[in-house]
PDB file of C-alpha atoms and ligand atoms in Angstrom:
ATOM      1  CA  MET A   1     158.336 -37.609 -37.903  1.00  0.00           C
ATOM      2  CA  GLY A   2     158.775 -39.671 -34.690  1.00  0.00           C
ATOM      3  CA  ARG A   3     159.327 -38.958 -31.055  1.00  0.00           C
ATOM      4  CA  ILE A   4     162.955 -39.217 -31.414  1.00  0.00           C
ATOM      5  CA  GLU A   5     163.370 -37.193 -34.691  1.00  0.00           C
ATOM      6  CA  LYS A   6     161.472 -34.436 -33.306  1.00  0.00           C
ATOM      7  CA  LEU A   7     163.818 -34.598 -30.119  1.00  0.00           C
ATOM      8  CA  VAL A   8     166.777 -34.152 -32.054  1.00  0.00           C
ATOM      9  CA  LEU A   9     165.019 -31.425 -34.100  1.00  0.00           C
ATOM     10  CA  SER A  10     164.225 -29.335 -30.934  1.00  0.00           C
ATOM     11  CA  VAL A  11     167.864 -29.785 -29.678  1.00  0.00           C
ATOM     12  CA  PHE A  12     169.059 -28.562 -32.944  1.00  0.00           C
ATOM     13  CA  LEU A  13     167.055 -25.436 -33.013  1.00  0.00           C
ATOM     14  CA  VAL A  14     167.927 -24.733 -29.580  1.00  0.00           C
ATOM     15  CA  THR A  15     171.534 -24.559 -30.793  1.00  0.00           C
ATOM     16  CA  VAL A  16     171.135 -23.070 -33.767  1.00  0.00           C
ATOM     17  CA  SER A  17     169.141 -19.965 -32.211  1.00  0.00           C
ATOM     18  CA  ALA A  18     171.390 -19.618 -29.103  1.00  0.00           C
ATOM     19  CA  GLY A  19     174.056 -19.192 -31.695  1.00  0.00           C
ATOM     20  CA  SER A  20     172.109 -16.587 -34.136  1.00  0.00           C
ATOM     21  CA  LEU A  21     171.090 -14.624 -31.162  1.00  0.00           C
ATOM     22  CA  GLY A  22     175.163 -14.374 -30.518  1.00  0.00           C
ATOM     23  CA  ALA A  23     175.212 -16.106 -27.399  1.00  0.00           C
ATOM     24  CA  GLU A  24     178.390 -17.066 -26.487  1.00  0.00           C
ATOM     25  CA  PRO A  25     178.636 -20.527 -26.363  1.00  0.00           C
ATOM     26  CA  TYR A  26     179.791 -22.746 -23.388  1.00  0.00           C
ATOM     27  CA  PHE A  27     183.561 -23.795 -23.593  1.00  0.00           C
ATOM     28  CA  ASP A  28     183.647 -27.326 -21.541  1.00  0.00           C
ATOM     29  CA  GLY A  29     186.823 -27.952 -19.213  1.00  0.00           C
ATOM     30  CA  GLN A  30     185.852 -31.645 -19.250  1.00  0.00           C
ATOM     31  CA  ARG A  31     185.830 -31.947 -23.304  1.00  0.00           C
ATOM     32  CA  ALA A  32     189.343 -30.294 -23.180  1.00  0.00           C
ATOM     33  CA  MET A  33     190.663 -32.937 -20.515  1.00  0.00           C
ATOM     34  CA  GLN A  34     189.521 -35.619 -22.877  1.00  0.00           C
ATOM     35  CA  HIS A  35     191.491 -34.066 -25.630  1.00  0.00           C
ATOM     36  CA  ILE A  36     194.684 -34.472 -23.479  1.00  0.00           C
ATOM     37  CA  ALA A  37     193.954 -37.911 -22.852  1.00  0.00           C
ATOM     38  CA  ALA A  38     193.439 -38.806 -26.347  1.00  0.00           C
ATOM     39  CA  GLN A  39     196.825 -37.283 -27.429  1.00  0.00           C
ATOM     40  CA  LEU A  40     198.678 -39.134 -24.248  1.00  0.00           C
ATOM     41  CA  ALA A  41     197.171 -42.328 -25.596  1.00  0.00           C
ATOM     42  CA  HIS A  42     199.050 -41.750 -28.811  1.00  0.00           C
ATOM     43  CA  GLY A  43     202.615 -41.965 -26.884  1.00  0.00           C
ATOM     44  CA  PRO A  44     204.922 -38.877 -27.075  1.00  0.00           C
ATOM     45  CA  ARG A  45     204.600 -37.051 -30.026  1.00  0.00           C
ATOM     46  CA  GLU A  46     208.354 -36.631 -31.069  1.00  0.00           C
ATOM     47  CA  PRO A  47     210.536 -36.929 -33.926  1.00  0.00           C
ATOM     48  CA  SER A  48     211.434 -40.358 -33.660  1.00  0.00           C
ATOM     49  CA  ASN A  49     207.931 -41.734 -32.676  1.00  0.00           C
ATOM     50  CA  LEU A  50     206.562 -41.518 -36.021  1.00  0.00           C
ATOM     51  CA  GLU A  51     203.030 -43.609 -35.158  1.00  0.00           C
ATOM     52  CA  ALA A  52     202.333 -41.234 -32.430  1.00  0.00           C
ATOM     53  CA  LYS A  53     203.013 -38.452 -34.936  1.00  0.00           C
ATOM     54  CA  GLN A  54     200.809 -39.573 -37.234  1.00  0.00           C
ATOM     55  CA  LYS A  55     197.870 -40.956 -35.128  1.00  0.00           C
ATOM     56  CA  THR A  56     197.945 -37.552 -33.403  1.00  0.00           C
ATOM     57  CA  LEU A  57     198.006 -35.503 -36.893  1.00  0.00           C
ATOM     58  CA  ARG A  58     195.179 -37.596 -38.054  1.00  0.00           C
ATOM     59  CA  TYR A  59     193.301 -36.869 -34.458  1.00  0.00           C
ATOM     60  CA  ILE A  60     193.812 -33.272 -34.617  1.00  0.00           C
ATOM     61  CA  GLN A  61     192.816 -32.951 -38.358  1.00  0.00           C
ATOM     62  CA  GLN A  62     189.653 -35.140 -37.884  1.00  0.00           C
ATOM     63  CA  THR A  63     188.725 -33.002 -34.736  1.00  0.00           C
ATOM     64  CA  VAL A  64     188.833 -29.674 -36.720  1.00  0.00           C
ATOM     65  CA  LYS A  65     187.890 -30.897 -40.289  1.00  0.00           C
ATOM     66  CA  THR A  66     184.376 -31.126 -38.877  1.00  0.00           C
ATOM     67  CA  HIS A  67     183.932 -27.555 -37.627  1.00  0.00           C
ATOM     68  CA  ALA A  68     186.482 -25.403 -39.647  1.00  0.00           C
ATOM     69  CA  ASP A  69     185.646 -23.772 -42.824  1.00  0.00           C
ATOM     70  CA  GLN A  70     189.107 -24.353 -44.314  1.00  0.00           C
ATOM     71  CA  ILE A  71     192.136 -26.710 -43.200  1.00  0.00           C
ATOM     72  CA  ALA A  72     195.490 -26.615 -44.821  1.00  0.00           C
ATOM     73  CA  VAL A  73     198.247 -28.926 -43.449  1.00  0.00           C
ATOM     74  CA  GLN A  74     201.807 -27.623 -44.312  1.00  0.00           C
ATOM     75  CA  THR A  75     204.928 -29.959 -44.293  1.00  0.00           C
ATOM     76  CA  PHE A  76     208.400 -28.660 -43.949  1.00  0.00           C
ATOM     77  CA  GLU A  77     211.956 -29.490 -43.442  1.00  0.00           C
ATOM     78  CA  ALA A  78     213.739 -27.260 -40.962  1.00  0.00           C
ATOM     79  CA  HIS A  79     217.306 -28.193 -39.145  1.00  0.00           C
ATOM     80  CA  SER A  80     217.619 -31.663 -40.795  1.00  0.00           C
ATOM     81  CA  LEU A  81     214.209 -32.534 -39.452  1.00  0.00           C
ATOM     82  CA  LYS A  82     210.458 -32.888 -40.896  1.00  0.00           C
ATOM     83  CA  GLY A  83     207.365 -31.394 -39.290  1.00  0.00           C
ATOM     84  CA  THR A  84     203.823 -30.497 -39.873  1.00  0.00           C
ATOM     85  CA  ASN A  85     201.731 -27.553 -39.142  1.00  0.00           C
ATOM     86  CA  ILE A  86     197.876 -27.794 -39.279  1.00  0.00           C
ATOM     87  CA  TRP A  87     196.151 -24.443 -39.914  1.00  0.00           C
ATOM     88  CA  ALA A  88     192.419 -24.566 -39.727  1.00  0.00           C
ATOM     89  CA  THR A  89     190.403 -21.457 -40.574  1.00  0.00           C
ATOM     90  CA  PHE A  90     186.972 -20.096 -39.153  1.00  0.00           C
ATOM     91  CA  VAL A  91     185.994 -17.654 -41.963  1.00  0.00           C
ATOM     92  CA  HIS A  92     183.886 -14.778 -40.508  1.00  0.00           C
ATOM     93  CA  LYS A  93     181.335 -14.402 -43.149  1.00  0.00           C
ATOM     94  CA  ASN A  94     180.630 -10.798 -43.491  1.00  0.00           C
ATOM     95  CA  THR A  95     183.612 -10.112 -45.431  1.00  0.00           C
ATOM     96  CA  LYS A  96     182.660  -6.327 -45.787  1.00  0.00           C
ATOM     97  CA  ALA A  97     183.087  -5.732 -42.063  1.00  0.00           C
ATOM     98  CA  ASN A  98     186.767  -5.710 -41.667  1.00  0.00           C
ATOM     99  CA  ALA A  99     186.771  -7.081 -38.337  1.00  0.00           C
ATOM    100  CA  GLY A 100     190.129  -8.235 -38.321  1.00  0.00           C
ATOM    101  CA  ARG A 101     191.712 -11.691 -37.824  1.00  0.00           C
ATOM    102  CA  ILE A 102     192.794 -13.781 -34.817  1.00  0.00           C
ATOM    103  CA  MET A 103     195.268 -16.394 -34.657  1.00  0.00           C
ATOM    104  CA  LEU A 104     195.017 -18.971 -31.555  1.00  0.00           C
ATOM    105  CA  GLY A 105     198.163 -21.346 -31.445  1.00  0.00           C
ATOM    106  CA  ALA A 106     199.680 -24.019 -29.588  1.00  0.00           C
ATOM    107  CA  HIS A 107     202.416 -26.573 -30.098  1.00  0.00           C
ATOM    108  CA  TRP A 108     201.310 -30.187 -30.879  1.00  0.00           C
ATOM    109  CA  ASP A 109     205.125 -31.935 -30.457  1.00  0.00           C
ATOM    110  CA  THR A 110     206.352 -33.196 -27.273  1.00  0.00           C
ATOM    111  CA  ARG A 111     209.960 -32.969 -25.901  1.00  0.00           C
ATOM    112  CA  PRO A 112     211.920 -36.001 -26.890  1.00  0.00           C
ATOM    113  CA  ARG A 113     214.158 -35.702 -23.848  1.00  0.00           C
ATOM    114  CA  SER A 114     213.038 -35.252 -20.228  1.00  0.00           C
ATOM    115  CA  ASP A 115     216.304 -33.444 -19.498  1.00  0.00           C
ATOM    116  CA  GLN A 116     214.736 -31.938 -16.157  1.00  0.00           C
ATOM    117  CA  GLU A 117     215.326 -35.720 -14.464  1.00  0.00           C
ATOM    118  CA  GLU A 118     217.912 -36.050 -12.241  1.00  0.00           C
ATOM    119  CA  SER A 119     218.686 -39.494 -13.143  1.00  0.00           C
ATOM    120  CA  LEU A 120     220.424 -39.760 -16.437  1.00  0.00           C
ATOM    121  CA  ILE A 121     218.458 -43.046 -17.861  1.00  0.00           C
ATOM    122  CA  LYS A 122     215.370 -40.960 -17.269  1.00  0.00           C
ATOM    123  CA  GLN A 123     216.914 -37.889 -19.150  1.00  0.00           C
ATOM    124  CA  LYS A 124     216.948 -39.838 -22.135  1.00  0.00           C
ATOM    125  CA  MET A 125     213.196 -40.932 -22.425  1.00  0.00           C
ATOM    126  CA  PRO A 126     210.750 -38.468 -24.003  1.00  0.00           C
ATOM    127  CA  THR A 127     208.265 -36.616 -21.843  1.00  0.00           C
ATOM    128  CA  PRO A 128     204.590 -37.612 -22.017  1.00  0.00           C
ATOM    129  CA  GLY A 129     203.722 -33.853 -22.635  1.00  0.00           C
ATOM    130  CA  ALA A 130     199.967 -33.636 -20.690  1.00  0.00           C
ATOM    131  CA  ASN A 131     200.804 -30.188 -19.894  1.00  0.00           C
ATOM    132  CA  ASP A 132     203.398 -29.079 -22.011  1.00  0.00           C
ATOM    133  CA  GLY A 133     202.065 -29.879 -25.663  1.00  0.00           C
ATOM    134  CA  ALA A 134     198.710 -31.631 -25.243  1.00  0.00           C
ATOM    135  CA  SER A 135     196.740 -28.726 -23.117  1.00  0.00           C
ATOM    136  CA  GLY A 136     197.114 -26.037 -25.692  1.00  0.00           C
ATOM    137  CA  VAL A 137     195.762 -28.332 -28.195  1.00  0.00           C
ATOM    138  CA  ALA A 138     193.118 -29.417 -26.309  1.00  0.00           C
ATOM    139  CA  VAL A 139     191.883 -26.112 -25.704  1.00  0.00           C
ATOM    140  CA  LEU A 140     192.011 -25.115 -29.470  1.00  0.00           C
ATOM    141  CA  LEU A 141     190.342 -28.502 -30.270  1.00  0.00           C
ATOM    142  CA  GLU A 142     187.369 -27.618 -27.679  1.00  0.00           C
ATOM    143  CA  LEU A 143     187.269 -23.834 -28.951  1.00  0.00           C
ATOM    144  CA  ALA A 144     186.933 -25.539 -32.623  1.00  0.00           C
ATOM    145  CA  ARG A 145     183.845 -26.940 -31.196  1.00  0.00           C
ATOM    146  CA  ILE A 146     182.117 -24.084 -29.989  1.00  0.00           C
ATOM    147  CA  PHE A 147     182.826 -21.556 -33.118  1.00  0.00           C
ATOM    148  CA  ALA A 148     181.166 -24.184 -35.365  1.00  0.00           C
ATOM    149  CA  ILE A 149     178.269 -23.482 -33.078  1.00  0.00           C
ATOM    150  CA  SER A 150     178.405 -20.028 -33.017  1.00  0.00           C
ATOM    151  CA  PRO A 151     180.520 -18.318 -35.542  1.00  0.00           C
ATOM    152  CA  PRO A 152     182.889 -15.633 -33.849  1.00  0.00           C
ATOM    153  CA  PRO A 153     182.397 -12.202 -35.391  1.00  0.00           C
ATOM    154  CA  VAL A 154     186.202 -12.135 -36.680  1.00  0.00           C
ATOM    155  CA  THR A 155     187.952 -14.860 -38.783  1.00  0.00           C
ATOM    156  CA  VAL A 156     189.801 -17.057 -36.659  1.00  0.00           C
ATOM    157  CA  ASP A 157     192.545 -19.244 -37.500  1.00  0.00           C
ATOM    158  CA  LEU A 158     193.780 -22.076 -35.191  1.00  0.00           C
ATOM    159  CA  VAL A 159     197.473 -23.234 -35.740  1.00  0.00           C
ATOM    160  CA  PHE A 160     198.873 -26.190 -34.629  1.00  0.00           C
ATOM    161  CA  PHE A 161     202.557 -26.052 -34.745  1.00  0.00           C
ATOM    162  CA  ASP A 162     205.075 -28.855 -34.895  1.00  0.00           C
ATOM    163  CA  LEU A 163     208.850 -28.703 -33.502  1.00  0.00           C
ATOM    164  CA  GLU A 164     208.588 -26.247 -30.931  1.00  0.00           C
ATOM    165  CA  ASP A 165     210.205 -28.440 -27.848  1.00  0.00           C
ATOM    166  CA  MET A 166     213.565 -29.152 -29.491  1.00  0.00           C
ATOM    167  CA  GLY A 167     215.398 -26.327 -27.903  1.00  0.00           C
ATOM    168  CA  ASN A 168     218.851 -26.711 -26.669  1.00  0.00           C
ATOM    169  CA  ILE A 169     218.768 -30.292 -28.230  1.00  0.00           C
ATOM    170  CA  ASN A 170     221.747 -30.837 -30.227  1.00  0.00           C
ATOM    171  CA  HIS A 171     222.023 -26.926 -30.231  1.00  0.00           C
ATOM    172  CA  LEU A 172     218.435 -26.796 -31.776  1.00  0.00           C
ATOM    173  CA  PRO A 173     216.184 -23.850 -31.033  1.00  0.00           C
ATOM    174  CA  PHE A 174     212.887 -23.578 -30.077  1.00  0.00           C
ATOM    175  CA  SER A 175     209.819 -22.958 -32.065  1.00  0.00           C
ATOM    176  CA  ILE A 176     211.143 -24.295 -35.164  1.00  0.00           C
ATOM    177  CA  GLY A 177     207.350 -24.906 -36.458  1.00  0.00           C
ATOM    178  CA  ALA A 178     206.185 -21.564 -35.898  1.00  0.00           C
ATOM    179  CA  ARG A 179     208.988 -20.090 -37.484  1.00  0.00           C
ATOM    180  CA  GLU A 180     208.520 -21.698 -40.886  1.00  0.00           C
ATOM    181  CA  PHE A 181     205.126 -21.100 -40.313  1.00  0.00           C
ATOM    182  CA  VAL A 182     205.562 -17.115 -40.062  1.00  0.00           C
ATOM    183  CA  ALA A 183     208.352 -17.522 -43.088  1.00  0.00           C
ATOM    184  CA  ARG A 184     206.357 -19.856 -45.454  1.00  0.00           C
ATOM    185  CA  ASN A 185     203.227 -17.684 -45.002  1.00  0.00           C
ATOM    186  CA  PRO A 186     204.133 -14.028 -45.488  1.00  0.00           C
ATOM    187  CA  PHE A 187     200.889 -13.160 -46.886  1.00  0.00           C
ATOM    188  CA  TYR A 188     199.372 -14.242 -43.542  1.00  0.00           C
ATOM    189  CA  ARG A 189     199.385 -11.414 -41.167  1.00  0.00           C
ATOM    190  CA  PRO A 190     196.324 -11.691 -38.575  1.00  0.00           C
ATOM    191  CA  SER A 191     195.638  -8.347 -36.503  1.00  0.00           C
ATOM    192  CA  ALA A 192     196.288 -10.569 -33.106  1.00  0.00           C
ATOM    193  CA  GLY A 193     197.381 -13.661 -31.789  1.00  0.00           C
ATOM    194  CA  VAL A 194     197.591 -16.016 -28.489  1.00  0.00           C
ATOM    195  CA  ILE A 195     199.690 -19.016 -27.560  1.00  0.00           C
ATOM    196  CA  LEU A 196     198.871 -21.426 -25.146  1.00  0.00           C
ATOM    197  CA  ASP A 197     201.339 -23.120 -23.746  1.00  0.00           C
ATOM    198  CA  MET A 198     201.079 -25.297 -20.635  1.00  0.00           C
ATOM    199  CA  VAL A 199     197.792 -24.177 -19.183  1.00  0.00           C
ATOM    200  CA  CYS A 200     196.338 -27.185 -17.488  1.00  0.00           C
ATOM    201  CA  ASP A 201     198.282 -27.519 -14.196  1.00  0.00           C
ATOM    202  CA  LYS A 202     195.801 -27.992 -11.277  1.00  0.00           C
ATOM    203  CA  ASN A 203     197.482 -24.989  -9.359  1.00  0.00           C
ATOM    204  CA  LEU A 204     197.721 -23.158 -12.971  1.00  0.00           C
ATOM    205  CA  SER A 205     199.799 -19.861 -12.624  1.00  0.00           C
ATOM    206  CA  ILE A 206     199.880 -17.465 -15.784  1.00  0.00           C
ATOM    207  CA  PRO A 207     201.722 -14.291 -14.835  1.00  0.00           C
ATOM    208  CA  ARG A 208     202.494 -11.516 -17.739  1.00  0.00           C
ATOM    209  CA  GLU A 209     205.220 -13.289 -20.038  1.00  0.00           C
ATOM    210  CA  LEU A 210     207.461 -10.348 -20.629  1.00  0.00           C
ATOM    211  CA  TYR A 211     208.131 -10.331 -24.654  1.00  0.00           C
ATOM    212  CA  SER A 212     204.391 -10.230 -24.622  1.00  0.00           C
ATOM    213  CA  LYS A 213     204.001  -7.153 -22.359  1.00  0.00           C
ATOM    214  CA  THR A 214     206.786  -5.394 -23.832  1.00  0.00           C
ATOM    215  CA  GLN A 215     205.858  -6.154 -27.651  1.00  0.00           C
ATOM    216  CA  ALA A 216     201.770  -6.898 -27.401  1.00  0.00           C
ATOM    217  CA  GLU A 217     200.663  -4.684 -24.781  1.00  0.00           C
ATOM    218  CA  LYS A 218     197.553  -3.754 -26.004  1.00  0.00           C
ATOM    219  CA  LEU A 219     196.533  -7.012 -26.384  1.00  0.00           C
ATOM    220  CA  LEU A 220     198.003  -8.378 -23.274  1.00  0.00           C
ATOM    221  CA  ASP A 221     195.891  -5.695 -21.277  1.00  0.00           C
ATOM    222  CA  ARG A 222     192.882  -6.788 -22.765  1.00  0.00           C
ATOM    223  CA  ILE A 223     193.312 -10.508 -22.268  1.00  0.00           C
ATOM    224  CA  TRP A 224     194.192  -9.604 -18.070  1.00  0.00           C
ATOM    225  CA  GLY A 225     191.216  -7.336 -18.287  1.00  0.00           C
ATOM    226  CA  ILE A 226     188.921 -10.006 -19.397  1.00  0.00           C
ATOM    227  CA  ALA A 227     190.528 -12.565 -16.977  1.00  0.00           C
ATOM    228  CA  LYS A 228     189.875  -9.843 -13.887  1.00  0.00           C
ATOM    229  CA  ALA A 229     186.083  -9.255 -14.951  1.00  0.00           C
ATOM    230  CA  GLN A 230     185.540 -13.584 -14.906  1.00  0.00           C
ATOM    231  CA  ASN A 231     187.715 -13.547 -11.388  1.00  0.00           C
ATOM    232  CA  SER A 232     190.104 -15.810 -12.770  1.00  0.00           C
ATOM    233  CA  THR A 233     192.185 -17.309 -10.185  1.00  0.00           C
ATOM    234  CA  VAL A 234     194.571 -18.655 -12.976  1.00  0.00           C
ATOM    235  CA  PHE A 235     195.923 -15.499 -14.646  1.00  0.00           C
ATOM    236  CA  LYS A 236     198.253 -13.549 -12.146  1.00  0.00           C
ATOM    237  CA  ASP A 237     198.623  -9.672 -11.883  1.00  0.00           C
ATOM    238  CA  ARG A 238     202.279  -9.534 -11.721  1.00  0.00           C
ATOM    239  CA  ASP A 239     205.078 -10.309 -14.246  1.00  0.00           C
ATOM    240  CA  GLY A 240     206.531 -13.654 -15.229  1.00  0.00           C
ATOM    241  CA  SER A 241     209.522 -13.590 -17.116  1.00  0.00           C
ATOM    242  CA  TYR A 242     211.165 -13.421 -20.827  1.00  0.00           C
ATOM    243  CA  ILE A 243     210.112 -17.052 -22.473  1.00  0.00           C
ATOM    244  CA  GLN A 244     211.206 -18.592 -25.783  1.00  0.00           C
ATOM    245  CA  ASP A 245     207.891 -19.837 -27.248  1.00  0.00           C
ATOM    246  CA  ASP A 246     205.969 -19.864 -30.534  1.00  0.00           C
ATOM    247  CA  HIS A 247     204.982 -16.222 -30.015  1.00  0.00           C
ATOM    248  CA  ILE A 248     208.480 -14.777 -30.810  1.00  0.00           C
ATOM    249  CA  PRO A 249     208.338 -15.641 -34.893  1.00  0.00           C
ATOM    250  CA  PHE A 250     205.353 -13.386 -34.778  1.00  0.00           C
ATOM    251  CA  LEU A 251     206.570 -10.859 -32.739  1.00  0.00           C
ATOM    252  CA  ASP A 252     209.936 -10.588 -34.919  1.00  0.00           C
ATOM    253  CA  ALA A 253     207.251 -10.110 -37.822  1.00  0.00           C
ATOM    254  CA  GLY A 254     205.498  -7.364 -36.054  1.00  0.00           C
ATOM    255  CA  ILE A 255     202.617  -9.390 -35.384  1.00  0.00           C
ATOM    256  CA  PRO A 256     201.097  -8.986 -31.698  1.00  0.00           C
ATOM    257  CA  VAL A 257     200.861 -12.230 -30.279  1.00  0.00           C
ATOM    258  CA  VAL A 258     200.513 -13.006 -26.470  1.00  0.00           C
ATOM    259  CA  ASP A 259     202.097 -16.009 -24.823  1.00  0.00           C
ATOM    260  CA  LEU A 260     199.790 -17.598 -22.093  1.00  0.00           C
ATOM    261  CA  ILE A 261     202.186 -20.030 -19.995  1.00  0.00           C
ATOM    262  CA  HIS A 262     202.549 -21.194 -16.605  1.00  0.00           C
ATOM    263  CA  TYR A 263     205.520 -20.247 -14.997  1.00  0.00           C
ATOM    264  CA  PRO A 264     207.522 -20.664 -12.629  1.00  0.00           C
ATOM    265  CA  PHE A 265     207.558 -23.812 -14.467  1.00  0.00           C
ATOM    266  CA  PRO A 266     206.007 -26.812 -12.567  1.00  0.00           C
ATOM    267  CA  ASP A 267     208.611 -29.128 -11.007  1.00  0.00           C
ATOM    268  CA  TYR A 268     207.494 -31.872 -13.444  1.00  0.00           C
ATOM    269  CA  TRP A 269     208.613 -29.976 -16.274  1.00  0.00           C
ATOM    270  CA  HIS A 270     210.493 -31.383 -18.947  1.00  0.00           C
ATOM    271  CA  THR A 271     210.406 -34.479 -17.006  1.00  0.00           C
ATOM    272  CA  SER A 272     208.557 -38.112 -17.335  1.00  0.00           C
ATOM    273  CA  GLU A 273     206.354 -37.026 -14.702  1.00  0.00           C
ATOM    274  CA  ASP A 274     204.491 -34.500 -17.091  1.00  0.00           C
ATOM    275  CA  THR A 275     200.971 -36.950 -16.838  1.00  0.00           C
ATOM    276  CA  LEU A 276     197.552 -36.275 -16.915  1.00  0.00           C
ATOM    277  CA  ASP A 277     196.779 -36.542 -13.138  1.00  0.00           C
ATOM    278  CA  LYS A 278     198.729 -33.037 -13.312  1.00  0.00           C
ATOM    279  CA  CYS A 279     195.777 -31.502 -15.184  1.00  0.00           C
ATOM    280  CA  SER A 280     192.779 -29.950 -14.140  1.00  0.00           C
ATOM    281  CA  SER A 281     189.619 -29.485 -16.024  1.00  0.00           C
ATOM    282  CA  GLN A 282     188.721 -26.214 -13.732  1.00  0.00           C
ATOM    283  CA  SER A 283     192.132 -24.930 -15.019  1.00  0.00           C
ATOM    284  CA  LEU A 284     191.205 -25.662 -18.642  1.00  0.00           C
ATOM    285  CA  GLN A 285     187.929 -24.104 -18.545  1.00  0.00           C
ATOM    286  CA  GLN A 286     189.266 -20.765 -17.024  1.00  0.00           C
ATOM    287  CA  VAL A 287     191.539 -20.225 -19.925  1.00  0.00           C
ATOM    288  CA  GLY A 288     188.684 -21.344 -22.380  1.00  0.00           C
ATOM    289  CA  ASN A 289     186.455 -18.930 -20.685  1.00  0.00           C
ATOM    290  CA  VAL A 290     188.921 -15.907 -21.059  1.00  0.00           C
ATOM    291  CA  ILE A 291     189.853 -16.854 -24.963  1.00  0.00           C
ATOM    292  CA  SER A 292     186.327 -17.217 -26.000  1.00  0.00           C
ATOM    293  CA  SER A 293     185.281 -13.977 -24.382  1.00  0.00           C
ATOM    294  CA  LEU A 294     188.306 -12.322 -26.472  1.00  0.00           C
ATOM    295  CA  VAL A 295     187.307 -14.197 -29.529  1.00  0.00           C
ATOM    296  CA  TYR A 296     183.549 -13.202 -29.249  1.00  0.00           C
ATOM    297  CA  GLY A 297     184.578  -9.612 -27.814  1.00  0.00           C
ATOM    298  CA  ILE A 298     182.770  -9.722 -24.738  1.00  0.00           C
ATOM    299  CA  PRO A 299     184.453  -7.730 -22.009  1.00  0.00           C
TER     300      PRO A 299
HETATM  301 ZN1   ZN B   1     208.288 -27.435 -23.336  1.00  0.00          ZN
END
């Protein structure tokens, strides 16, 4: 064995032993930032931009494929639109331990209109979706890496929803993809879930979203308890608003799912200014730390 092989092996052993000791692996906010940049490079991920959607689908699949135990790509048609949800699973190996199952979700599509712009010309342009779209996906992709290094004590599903952000365009609802997912997988009923949406802002502010508070309070309290223990500055100890997001179809099915979302919405929300420079790796880091502690069961 040469010097390089020895080095590679020792790095491998360190990684494996850290995992087998149950040590929580390190969520890397910088890597999450790179996942945002990679999605933005494909262009807006909206229904008329088939090339950007194909590239992003491939990017998500290829990134999770190397880590997850199972991956399902579910295409659907709803409201005359074609959509694709991606569902990756990290199976908890000890099936005897009824440890539960947690779903972590984010929407990978972006809004085809910048309807919060003042100028009528700009309103017709799609939003780049750095914060609104790419940031939640980026956190999930980085979590996939650490779940592969150190398998969580529960089965974890990462679900990437399409067609969240068509709401109020031609009278369409929000969360078309998430609603299709819940309807088309009636056997899938996780014990808990978290939606991540708009989680990269430099001044990230996540108050208690009110549908989550009223319908998934135990889980919400647990998340806020972890955030407090970690001295998180992005989770706010106050109530936000009632927000339509991908947790609603799950709540409607009786599944406790909490929506983590920046509120009040930043001033570049649903505009052409939703770009990478609005994001911070530290904000992503704090969100990633809280979610990984939730999954690994560390208070
Ligand atoms: Zn949006």
